Coordinates of C-alpha atoms and ligand atoms in Angstrom, one line a residue:
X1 CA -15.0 -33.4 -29.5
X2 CA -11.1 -33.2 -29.3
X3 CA -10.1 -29.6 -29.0
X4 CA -6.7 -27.9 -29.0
X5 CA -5.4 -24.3 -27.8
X6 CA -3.7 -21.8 -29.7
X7 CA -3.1 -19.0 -27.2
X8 CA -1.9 -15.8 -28.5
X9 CA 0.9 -14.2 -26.3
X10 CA 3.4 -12.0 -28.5
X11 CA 2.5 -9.1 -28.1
X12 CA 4.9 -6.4 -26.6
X13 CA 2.6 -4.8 -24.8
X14 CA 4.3 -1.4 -24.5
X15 CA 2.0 0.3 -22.2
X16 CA 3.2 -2.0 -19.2
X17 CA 6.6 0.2 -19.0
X18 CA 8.0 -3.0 -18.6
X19 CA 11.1 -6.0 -19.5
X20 CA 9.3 -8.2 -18.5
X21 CA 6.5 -9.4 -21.7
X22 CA 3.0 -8.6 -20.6
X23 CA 1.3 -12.2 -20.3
X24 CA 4.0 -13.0 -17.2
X25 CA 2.7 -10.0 -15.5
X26 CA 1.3 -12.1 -12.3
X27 CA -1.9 -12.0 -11.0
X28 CA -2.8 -14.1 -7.8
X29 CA 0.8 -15.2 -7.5
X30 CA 0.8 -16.9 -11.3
X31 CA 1.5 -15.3 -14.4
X32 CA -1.7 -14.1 -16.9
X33 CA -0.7 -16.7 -19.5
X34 CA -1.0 -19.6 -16.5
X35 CA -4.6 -18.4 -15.9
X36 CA -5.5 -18.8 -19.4
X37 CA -3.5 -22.0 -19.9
X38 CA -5.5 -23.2 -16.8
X39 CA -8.9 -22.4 -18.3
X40 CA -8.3 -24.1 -21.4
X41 CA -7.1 -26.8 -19.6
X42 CA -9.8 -27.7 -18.3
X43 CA -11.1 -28.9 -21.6
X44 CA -8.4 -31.7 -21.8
X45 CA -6.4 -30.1 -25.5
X46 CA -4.8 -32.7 -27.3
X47 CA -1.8 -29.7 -28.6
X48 CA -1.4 -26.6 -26.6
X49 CA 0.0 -24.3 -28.8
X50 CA 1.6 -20.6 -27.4
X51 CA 2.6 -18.3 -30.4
X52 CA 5.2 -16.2 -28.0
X53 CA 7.2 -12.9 -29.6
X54 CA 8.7 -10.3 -27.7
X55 CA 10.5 -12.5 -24.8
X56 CA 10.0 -15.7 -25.7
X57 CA 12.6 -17.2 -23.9
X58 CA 10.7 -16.1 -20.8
X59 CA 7.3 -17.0 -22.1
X60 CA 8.3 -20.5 -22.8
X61 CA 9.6 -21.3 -19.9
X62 CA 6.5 -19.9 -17.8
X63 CA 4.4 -22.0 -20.6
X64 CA 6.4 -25.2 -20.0
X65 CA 6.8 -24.6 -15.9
X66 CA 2.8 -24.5 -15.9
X67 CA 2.4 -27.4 -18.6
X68 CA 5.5 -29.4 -19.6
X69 CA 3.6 -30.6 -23.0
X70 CA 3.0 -27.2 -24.3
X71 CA 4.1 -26.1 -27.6
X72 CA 5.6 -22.4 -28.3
X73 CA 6.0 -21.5 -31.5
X74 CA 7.8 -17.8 -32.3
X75 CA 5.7 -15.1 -34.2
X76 CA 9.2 -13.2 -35.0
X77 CA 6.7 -9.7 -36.5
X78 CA 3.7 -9.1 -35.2
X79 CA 1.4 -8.8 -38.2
X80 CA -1.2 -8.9 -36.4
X81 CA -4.2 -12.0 -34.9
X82 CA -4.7 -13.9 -37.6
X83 CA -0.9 -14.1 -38.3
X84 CA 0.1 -15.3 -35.0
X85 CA -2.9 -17.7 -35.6
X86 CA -0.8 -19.1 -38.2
X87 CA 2.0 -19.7 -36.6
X88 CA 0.5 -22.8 -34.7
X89 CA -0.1 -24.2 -38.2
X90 CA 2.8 -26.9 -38.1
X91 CA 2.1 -27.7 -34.5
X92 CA -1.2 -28.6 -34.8
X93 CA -0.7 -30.4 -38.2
X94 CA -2.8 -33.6 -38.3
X95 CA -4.7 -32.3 -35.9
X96 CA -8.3 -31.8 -37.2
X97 CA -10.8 -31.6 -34.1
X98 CA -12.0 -27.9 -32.5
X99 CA -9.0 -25.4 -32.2
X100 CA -9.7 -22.8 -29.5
X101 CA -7.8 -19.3 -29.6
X102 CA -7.1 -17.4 -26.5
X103 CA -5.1 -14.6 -25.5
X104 CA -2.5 -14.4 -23.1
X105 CA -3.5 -11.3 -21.9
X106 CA -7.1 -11.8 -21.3
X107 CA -7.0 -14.2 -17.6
X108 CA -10.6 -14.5 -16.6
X109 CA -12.6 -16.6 -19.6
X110 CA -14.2 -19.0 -17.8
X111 CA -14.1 -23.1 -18.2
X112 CA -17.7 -23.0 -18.3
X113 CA -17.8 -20.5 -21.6
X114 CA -14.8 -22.4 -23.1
X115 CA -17.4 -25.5 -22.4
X116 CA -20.4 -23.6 -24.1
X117 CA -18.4 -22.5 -27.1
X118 CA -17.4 -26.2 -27.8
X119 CA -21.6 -27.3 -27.3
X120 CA -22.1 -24.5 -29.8
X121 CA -19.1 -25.7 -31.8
X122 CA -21.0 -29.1 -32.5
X123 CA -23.6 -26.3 -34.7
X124 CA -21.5 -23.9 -36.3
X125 CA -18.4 -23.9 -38.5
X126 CA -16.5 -20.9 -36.3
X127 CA -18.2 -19.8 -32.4
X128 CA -17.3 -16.6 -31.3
X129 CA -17.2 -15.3 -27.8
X130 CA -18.9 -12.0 -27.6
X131 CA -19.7 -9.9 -24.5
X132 CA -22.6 -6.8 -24.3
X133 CA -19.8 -3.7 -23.4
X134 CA -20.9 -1.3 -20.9
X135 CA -18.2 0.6 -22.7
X136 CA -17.4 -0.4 -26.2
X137 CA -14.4 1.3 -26.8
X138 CA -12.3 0.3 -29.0
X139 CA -13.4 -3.2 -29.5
X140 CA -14.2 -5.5 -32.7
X141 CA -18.2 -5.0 -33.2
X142 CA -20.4 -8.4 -33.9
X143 CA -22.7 -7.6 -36.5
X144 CA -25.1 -10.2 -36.1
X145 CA -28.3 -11.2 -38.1
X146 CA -30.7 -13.2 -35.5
X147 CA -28.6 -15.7 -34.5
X148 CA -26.2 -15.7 -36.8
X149 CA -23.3 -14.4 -36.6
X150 CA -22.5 -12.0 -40.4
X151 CA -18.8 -10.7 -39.8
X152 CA -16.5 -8.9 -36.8
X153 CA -15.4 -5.2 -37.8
X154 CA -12.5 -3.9 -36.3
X155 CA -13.5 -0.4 -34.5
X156 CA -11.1 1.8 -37.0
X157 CA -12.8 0.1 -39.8
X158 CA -16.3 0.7 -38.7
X159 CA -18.9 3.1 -40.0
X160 CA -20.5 5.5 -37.1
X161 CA -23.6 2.9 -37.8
X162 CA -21.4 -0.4 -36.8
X163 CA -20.0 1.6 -34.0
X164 CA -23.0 1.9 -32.2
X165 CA -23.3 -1.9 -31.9
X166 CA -22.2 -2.5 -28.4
X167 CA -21.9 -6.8 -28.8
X168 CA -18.1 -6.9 -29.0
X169 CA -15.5 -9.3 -29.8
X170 CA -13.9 -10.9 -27.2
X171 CA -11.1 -12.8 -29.5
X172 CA -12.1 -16.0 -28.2
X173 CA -12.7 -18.1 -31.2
X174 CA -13.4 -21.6 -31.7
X175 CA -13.6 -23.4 -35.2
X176 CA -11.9 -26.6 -36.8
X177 CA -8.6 -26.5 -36.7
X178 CA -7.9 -27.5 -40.4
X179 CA -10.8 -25.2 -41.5
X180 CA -9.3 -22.2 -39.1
X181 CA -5.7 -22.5 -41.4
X182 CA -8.1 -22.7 -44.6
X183 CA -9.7 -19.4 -43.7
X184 CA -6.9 -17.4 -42.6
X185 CA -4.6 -18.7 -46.1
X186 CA -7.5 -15.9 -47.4
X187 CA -7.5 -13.2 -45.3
X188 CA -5.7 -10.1 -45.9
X189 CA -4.3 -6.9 -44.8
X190 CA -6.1 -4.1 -46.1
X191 CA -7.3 -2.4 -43.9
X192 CA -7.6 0.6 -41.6
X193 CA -4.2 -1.4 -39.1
X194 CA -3.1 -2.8 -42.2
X195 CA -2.8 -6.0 -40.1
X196 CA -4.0 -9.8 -40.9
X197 CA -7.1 -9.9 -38.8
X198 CA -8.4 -13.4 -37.5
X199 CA -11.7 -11.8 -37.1
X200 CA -12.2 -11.7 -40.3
X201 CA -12.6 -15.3 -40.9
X202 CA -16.0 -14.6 -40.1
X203 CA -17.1 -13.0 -42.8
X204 CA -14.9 -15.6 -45.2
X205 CA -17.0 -18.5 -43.4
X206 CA -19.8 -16.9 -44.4
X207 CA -19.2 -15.9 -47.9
X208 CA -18.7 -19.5 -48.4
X209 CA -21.8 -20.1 -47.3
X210 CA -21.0 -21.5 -43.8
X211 CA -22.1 -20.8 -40.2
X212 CA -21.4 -18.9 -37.6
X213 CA -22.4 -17.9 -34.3
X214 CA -21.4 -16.1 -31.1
X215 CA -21.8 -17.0 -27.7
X216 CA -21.8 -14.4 -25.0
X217 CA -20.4 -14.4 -21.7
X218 CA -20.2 -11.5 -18.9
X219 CA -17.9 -8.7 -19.8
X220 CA -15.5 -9.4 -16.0
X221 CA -14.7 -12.8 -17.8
X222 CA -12.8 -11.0 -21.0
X223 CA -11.1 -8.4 -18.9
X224 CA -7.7 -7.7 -21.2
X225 CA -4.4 -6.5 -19.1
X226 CA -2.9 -4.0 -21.4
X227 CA -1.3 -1.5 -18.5
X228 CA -0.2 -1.6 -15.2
X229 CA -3.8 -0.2 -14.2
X230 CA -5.6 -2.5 -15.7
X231 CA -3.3 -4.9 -13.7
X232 CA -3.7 -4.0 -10.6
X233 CA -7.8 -4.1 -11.8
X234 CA -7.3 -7.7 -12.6
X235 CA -5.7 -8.4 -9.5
X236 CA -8.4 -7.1 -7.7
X237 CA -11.7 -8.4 -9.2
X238 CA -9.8 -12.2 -9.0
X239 CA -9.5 -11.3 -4.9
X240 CA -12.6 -10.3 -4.5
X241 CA -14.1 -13.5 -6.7
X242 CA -11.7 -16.1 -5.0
X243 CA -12.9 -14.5 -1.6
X244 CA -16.6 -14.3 -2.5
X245 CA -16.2 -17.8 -3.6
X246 CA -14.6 -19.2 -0.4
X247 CA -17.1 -17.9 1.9
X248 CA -19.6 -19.0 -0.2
X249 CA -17.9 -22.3 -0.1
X250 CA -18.0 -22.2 3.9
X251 CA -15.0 -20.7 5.1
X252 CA -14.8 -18.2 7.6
X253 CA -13.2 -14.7 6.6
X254 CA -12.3 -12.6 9.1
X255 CA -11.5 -9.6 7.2
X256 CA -12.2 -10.5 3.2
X257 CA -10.5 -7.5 1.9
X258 CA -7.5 -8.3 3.6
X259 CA -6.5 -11.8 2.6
X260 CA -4.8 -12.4 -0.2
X261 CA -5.2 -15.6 -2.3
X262 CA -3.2 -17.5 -5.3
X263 CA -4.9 -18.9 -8.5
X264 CA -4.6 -22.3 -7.1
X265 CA -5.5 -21.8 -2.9
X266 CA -7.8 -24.5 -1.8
X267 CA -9.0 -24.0 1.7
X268 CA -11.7 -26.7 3.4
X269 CA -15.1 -25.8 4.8
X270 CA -14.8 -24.4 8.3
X271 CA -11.3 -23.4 8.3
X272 CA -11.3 -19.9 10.0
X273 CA -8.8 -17.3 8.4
X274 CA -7.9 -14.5 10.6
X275 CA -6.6 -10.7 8.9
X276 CA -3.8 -10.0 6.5
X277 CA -3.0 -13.4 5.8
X278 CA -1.2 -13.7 2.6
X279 CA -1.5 -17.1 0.3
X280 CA 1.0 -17.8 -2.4
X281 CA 0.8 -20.9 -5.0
X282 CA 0.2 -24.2 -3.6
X283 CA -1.6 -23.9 -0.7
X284 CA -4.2 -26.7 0.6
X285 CA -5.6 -25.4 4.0
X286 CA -8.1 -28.3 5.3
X287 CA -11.3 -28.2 6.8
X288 CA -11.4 -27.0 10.5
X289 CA -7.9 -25.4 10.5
X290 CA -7.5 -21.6 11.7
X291 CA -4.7 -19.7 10.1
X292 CA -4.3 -16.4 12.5
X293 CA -3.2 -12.7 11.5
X294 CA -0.4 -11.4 9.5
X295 CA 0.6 -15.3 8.2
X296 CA 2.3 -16.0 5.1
X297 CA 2.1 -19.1 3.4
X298 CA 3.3 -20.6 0.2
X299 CA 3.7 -24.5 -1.7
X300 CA 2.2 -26.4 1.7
X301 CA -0.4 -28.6 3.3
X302 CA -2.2 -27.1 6.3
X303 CA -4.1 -30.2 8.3
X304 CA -7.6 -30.5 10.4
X305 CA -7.4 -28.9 13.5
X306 CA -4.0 -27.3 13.1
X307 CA -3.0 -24.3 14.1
X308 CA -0.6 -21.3 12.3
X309 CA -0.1 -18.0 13.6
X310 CA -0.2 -15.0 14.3
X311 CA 2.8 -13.7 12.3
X312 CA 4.0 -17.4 10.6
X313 CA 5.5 -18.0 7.9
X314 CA 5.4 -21.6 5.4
X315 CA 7.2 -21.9 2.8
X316 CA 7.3 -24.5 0.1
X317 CA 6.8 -28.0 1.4
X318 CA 5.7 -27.3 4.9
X319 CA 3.5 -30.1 6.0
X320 CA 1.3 -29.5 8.8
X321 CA -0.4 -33.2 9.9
X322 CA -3.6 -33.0 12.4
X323 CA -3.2 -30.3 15.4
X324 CA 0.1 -29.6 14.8
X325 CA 1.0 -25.9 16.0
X326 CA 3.2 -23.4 14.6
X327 CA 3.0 -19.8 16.5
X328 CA 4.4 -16.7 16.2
X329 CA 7.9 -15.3 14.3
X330 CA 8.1 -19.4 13.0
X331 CA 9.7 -20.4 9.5
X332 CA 8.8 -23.6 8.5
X333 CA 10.6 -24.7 5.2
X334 CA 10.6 -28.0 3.5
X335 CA 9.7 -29.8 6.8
X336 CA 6.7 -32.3 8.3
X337 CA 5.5 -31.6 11.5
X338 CA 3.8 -34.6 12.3
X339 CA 0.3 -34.9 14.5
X340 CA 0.6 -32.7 17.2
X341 CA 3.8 -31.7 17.2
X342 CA 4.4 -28.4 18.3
X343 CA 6.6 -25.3 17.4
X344 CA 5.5 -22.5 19.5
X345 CA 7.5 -19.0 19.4
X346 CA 10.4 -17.9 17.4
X347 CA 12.1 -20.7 15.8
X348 CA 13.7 -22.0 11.7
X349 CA 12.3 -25.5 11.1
X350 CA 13.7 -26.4 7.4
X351 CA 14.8 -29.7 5.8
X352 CA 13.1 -31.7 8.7
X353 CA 11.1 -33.9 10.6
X354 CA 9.1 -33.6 13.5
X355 CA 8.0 -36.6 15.6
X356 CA 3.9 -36.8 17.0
X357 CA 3.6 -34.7 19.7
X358 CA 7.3 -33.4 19.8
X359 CA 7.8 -29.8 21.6
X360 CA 10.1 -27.3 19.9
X361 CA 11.1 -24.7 22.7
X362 CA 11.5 -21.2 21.9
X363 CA 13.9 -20.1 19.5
X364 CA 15.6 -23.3 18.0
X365 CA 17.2 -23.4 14.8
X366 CA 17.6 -26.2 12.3
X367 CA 21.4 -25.6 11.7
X368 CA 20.3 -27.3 7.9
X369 CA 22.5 -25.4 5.4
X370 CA 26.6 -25.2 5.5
X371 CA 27.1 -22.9 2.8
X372 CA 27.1 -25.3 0.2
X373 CA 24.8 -28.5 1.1
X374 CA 21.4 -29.0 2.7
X375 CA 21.0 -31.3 5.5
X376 CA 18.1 -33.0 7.1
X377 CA 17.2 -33.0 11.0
X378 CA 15.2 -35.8 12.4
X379 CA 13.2 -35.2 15.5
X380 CA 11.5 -38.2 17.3
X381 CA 8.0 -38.5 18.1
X382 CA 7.6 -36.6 21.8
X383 CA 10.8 -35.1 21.9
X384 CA 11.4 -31.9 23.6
X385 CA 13.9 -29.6 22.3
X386 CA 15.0 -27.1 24.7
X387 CA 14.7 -23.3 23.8
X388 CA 17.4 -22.2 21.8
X389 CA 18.4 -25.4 21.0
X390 CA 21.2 -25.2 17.8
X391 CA 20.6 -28.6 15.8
X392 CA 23.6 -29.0 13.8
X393 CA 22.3 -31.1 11.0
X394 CA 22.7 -33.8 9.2
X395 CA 21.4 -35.2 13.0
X396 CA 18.7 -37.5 14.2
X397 CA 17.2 -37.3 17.7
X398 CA 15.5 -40.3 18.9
X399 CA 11.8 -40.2 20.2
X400 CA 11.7 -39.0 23.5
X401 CA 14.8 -37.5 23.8
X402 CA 15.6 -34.0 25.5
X403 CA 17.5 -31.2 24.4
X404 CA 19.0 -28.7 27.4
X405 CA 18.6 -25.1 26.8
X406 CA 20.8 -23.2 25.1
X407 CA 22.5 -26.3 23.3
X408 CA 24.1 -26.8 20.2
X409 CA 23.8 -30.0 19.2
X410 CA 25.9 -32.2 16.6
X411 CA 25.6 -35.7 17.3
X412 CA 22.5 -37.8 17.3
X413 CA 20.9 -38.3 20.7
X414 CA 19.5 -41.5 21.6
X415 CA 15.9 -42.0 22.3
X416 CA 14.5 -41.3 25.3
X417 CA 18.4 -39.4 26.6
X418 CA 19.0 -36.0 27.6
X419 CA 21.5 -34.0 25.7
X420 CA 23.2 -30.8 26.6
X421 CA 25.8 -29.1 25.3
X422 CA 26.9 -25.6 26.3
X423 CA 29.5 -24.8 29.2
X424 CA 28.5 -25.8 32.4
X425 CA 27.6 -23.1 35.0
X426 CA 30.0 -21.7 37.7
X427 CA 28.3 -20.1 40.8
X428 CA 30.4 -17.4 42.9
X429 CA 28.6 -16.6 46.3
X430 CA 28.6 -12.5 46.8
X431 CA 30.3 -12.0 43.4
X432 CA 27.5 -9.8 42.0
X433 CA 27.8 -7.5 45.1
X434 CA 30.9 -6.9 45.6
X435 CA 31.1 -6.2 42.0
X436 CA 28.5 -3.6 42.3
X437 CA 30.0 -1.4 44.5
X438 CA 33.3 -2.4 43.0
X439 CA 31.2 -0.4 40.0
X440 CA 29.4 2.5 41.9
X441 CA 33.0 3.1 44.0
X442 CA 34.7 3.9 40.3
X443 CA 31.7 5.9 39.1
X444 CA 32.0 8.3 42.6
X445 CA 35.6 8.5 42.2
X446 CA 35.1 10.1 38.1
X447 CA 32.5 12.0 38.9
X448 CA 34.6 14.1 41.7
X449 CA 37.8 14.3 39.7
X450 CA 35.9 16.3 37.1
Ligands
UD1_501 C1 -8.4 -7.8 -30.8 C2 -9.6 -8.1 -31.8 C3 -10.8 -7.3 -31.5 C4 -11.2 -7.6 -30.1 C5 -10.1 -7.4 -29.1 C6 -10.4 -7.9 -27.7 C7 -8.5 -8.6 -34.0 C8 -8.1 -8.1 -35.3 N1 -9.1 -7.8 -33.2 O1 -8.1 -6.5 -31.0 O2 -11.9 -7.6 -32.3 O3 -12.3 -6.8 -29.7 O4 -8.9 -8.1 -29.5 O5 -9.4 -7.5 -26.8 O6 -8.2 -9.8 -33.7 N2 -1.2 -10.8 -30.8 C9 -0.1 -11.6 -31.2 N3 0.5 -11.3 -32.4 C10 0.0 -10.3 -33.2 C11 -1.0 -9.5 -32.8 C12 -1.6 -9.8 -31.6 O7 0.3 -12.5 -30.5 O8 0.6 -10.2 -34.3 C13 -1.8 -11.1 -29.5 C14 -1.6 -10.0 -28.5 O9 -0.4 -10.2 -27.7 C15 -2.8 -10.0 -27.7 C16 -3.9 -10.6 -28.6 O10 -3.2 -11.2 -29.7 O11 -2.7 -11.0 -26.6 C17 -4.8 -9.5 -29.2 O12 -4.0 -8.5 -29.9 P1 -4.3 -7.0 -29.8 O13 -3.3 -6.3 -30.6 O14 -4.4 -6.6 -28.3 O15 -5.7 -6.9 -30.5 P2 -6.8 -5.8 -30.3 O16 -6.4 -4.7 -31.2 O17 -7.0 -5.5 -28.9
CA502 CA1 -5.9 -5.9 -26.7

């Protein structure tokens, strides 16, 4: 069955105390509209459709970063679900398989329920997602009758009986996209909010004599962000989740509670993460590699058997090939180190290359950025770059070459030569001496003249 999304995101959300609009609050490094977006996803939509409000300059660009395809469409008031709904009406127009609404704001709902609504779909006219509320709050009750599903009622519009009903709405809803727009053309706004509820197309399905039916799913999955609290909850049950879920998958956590992961971290089977390593988006760590204490890493490809850490840091398009090393107080940026290669203590490695088996001495520099351009170093396969080597790029050493110590470098170097650049050394026998006492002598002489 084809499906599309409509995913509701207009709301202000006023109790963030925030510019920024609530559903690009990030959790795990992307924003809460990305997580939902990526659940849906999953389902392959034909139209993805996000009614955006209250920033929607923001929110489309967050929408379209994620998925270039997606549609926004502005809900300029916000009158409330089942107006917002509406809004998607032109961009789904023609479209007449299963339309799927999800909220911006609620992350968690699994691919797998998104699946099982669609199955159930297949039986009834509208599925609703529903979830037994350890505390019901203020949530839109299901009154159901067996199996089927009678009408939603809205918690201010509900009598102490309907109140007590703790199967609540999640606002997932699936139902055909041409009989969704059908429905809402009837519902109204009288009521206790005085807003056009989508929930109530429920009780419209069923007046005209159609089905419906709820499916339920576990409450963590409809988890809604509506303050700062709850965001910092959110970030904190997706941690311990992705964690759970990583060392069930075979990966060794030192210290669970203190590594951080992104929406989208892969790491292999028998990769060993060591404390307070920090993951941003786009990370693949393969199998067998060991990332050690107090790491960062963010957009880049960890390979078997390499090594990072303690105290690295990868940014975006770091590419580690097979045993490559990268120790301590090292930047990596935008740069391959191939198999092997080696950058041990204290050095920038951006807009580069680095040949198999090549040695990086201690505290060399990619001199890659001149204030206005980018430039790329080349480093040959076995190389070795002296410590505090300065490579003054755009510059290309050949394999096997040799940097001296303490060079700055600005021509290419042949393979298999020895560079060095920095003044030669002068050596004055007995100099140090006599310029010791030379030293003490003027320190006696001050301290008697006072
Ligand atoms: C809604 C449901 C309620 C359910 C609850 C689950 C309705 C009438 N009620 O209530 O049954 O238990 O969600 O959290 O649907 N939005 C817009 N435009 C609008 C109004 C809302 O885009 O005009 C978006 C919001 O940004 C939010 C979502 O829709 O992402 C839900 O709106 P909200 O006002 O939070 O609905 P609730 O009152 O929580
Ligand atoms: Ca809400």
């Amino acid at each position: 069955m084809k499906t599309s999304l409509i995913i509701l995101a207009a709301g202000k959300g006023t109790r963030m105390n925030s510019e920024l609009p609530k559903v690009l609050h990030p959790i795990a490094g992307d924003p809460m509209l990305v997580h939902a977006m990526a659940a849906g996803a999953t389902l392959e939509p034909v139209h993805t459709v996000v009614v955006a409000g209250h920033g929607a300059e923001e929110v489309t660009a967050a929408a379209q970063d994620y998925d270039e395809t997606a549609t926004v469409v502005v809900q300029s008031e916000q009158l409330g679900t089942a107006h917002a709904v509406a809004q998607a009406r032109d961009a789904l127009s023609g479209f007449d398989g299963t339309a799927i609404v999800l909220y911006g704001d609620t992350p968690f709902v699994s691919s797998e329920t998104l699946e099982e609504m669609m199955s159930a779909a297949e039986g009834a006219d509208v599925v609703v997602l529903g979830f037994e509320a350890a505390d019901p709050e203020r949530y839109g009750r299901l009154v159901m009758d067996g199996t089927s599903l009678e009408r939603i009622v809205e918690f201010k519009d509900a009598s102490e009986e309907e109140r007590a009903i703790t199967l609540c709405n999640s606002g997932v809803i699936a139902c055909n996209a041409t009989l969704l727009f059908d429905l809402i053309d009837a519902v109204g706004n009288e009521n206790a909010s005085g807003e056009y509820y989508l929930t109530d197309i429920v009780g419209l399905a069923r007046s005209r004599g159609l089905k419906a039916t709820a499916v339920t799913c576990d409450e963590a999955e409809t988890l809604g962000v509506n303050s700062r609290a709850q965001l910092a909850e959110a970030e904190a049950a997706f941690q311990a989740r992705a964690r759970a879920i990583l060392i069930e998958d075979g990966v060794t956590l030192q210290a669970p509670e203190t590594v951080f992961l992104a929406r989208d971290t892969v790491i292999g089977r028998d990769a060993l993460i060591e404390p307070n390593v920090v993951f941003g988006a786009g990370v693949t760590i393969e199998s067998g590699a060991h990332i050690r204490a107090f790491s960062h890493l963010e957009g880049c490809h960890v390979s078997r058997g390499a090594v990072v850490g303690p105290y690295a840091r990868l940014r975006p398009g770091a590419e580690l090939e097979e045993n490559a090393k990268v120790g301590n107080f090292v930047e990596i940026k935008n740069a391959v180190l191939a198999e092997g290669a080696k950058v041990n203590h204290l050095s920038y490695i951006g807009d580069a290359f680095v040949g198999a088996h090549a040695n990086i001495g201690a505290g060399t520099i990619t001199c890659n950025y001149d204030g206005v351009m980018k430039h790329h170093t080349h480093i040959g396969a076995n190389a070795f770059i002296g410590s505090n080597t300065m490579l003054v790029a755009p510059i290309h050493i050949g394999d096997g070459a040799m940097t001296g110590s303490g060079s700055v470098i600005t021509s290419d170097v042949e393979p298999d030569a020895l560079a060095l650049a920095r003044a030669p050394q002068v050596e004055k026998p007995g100099m140090a001496r006599k310029l010791m006492e030379m030293l003490k002598a003027k320190k006696a002489k001050t301290q008697r003249s006072s």
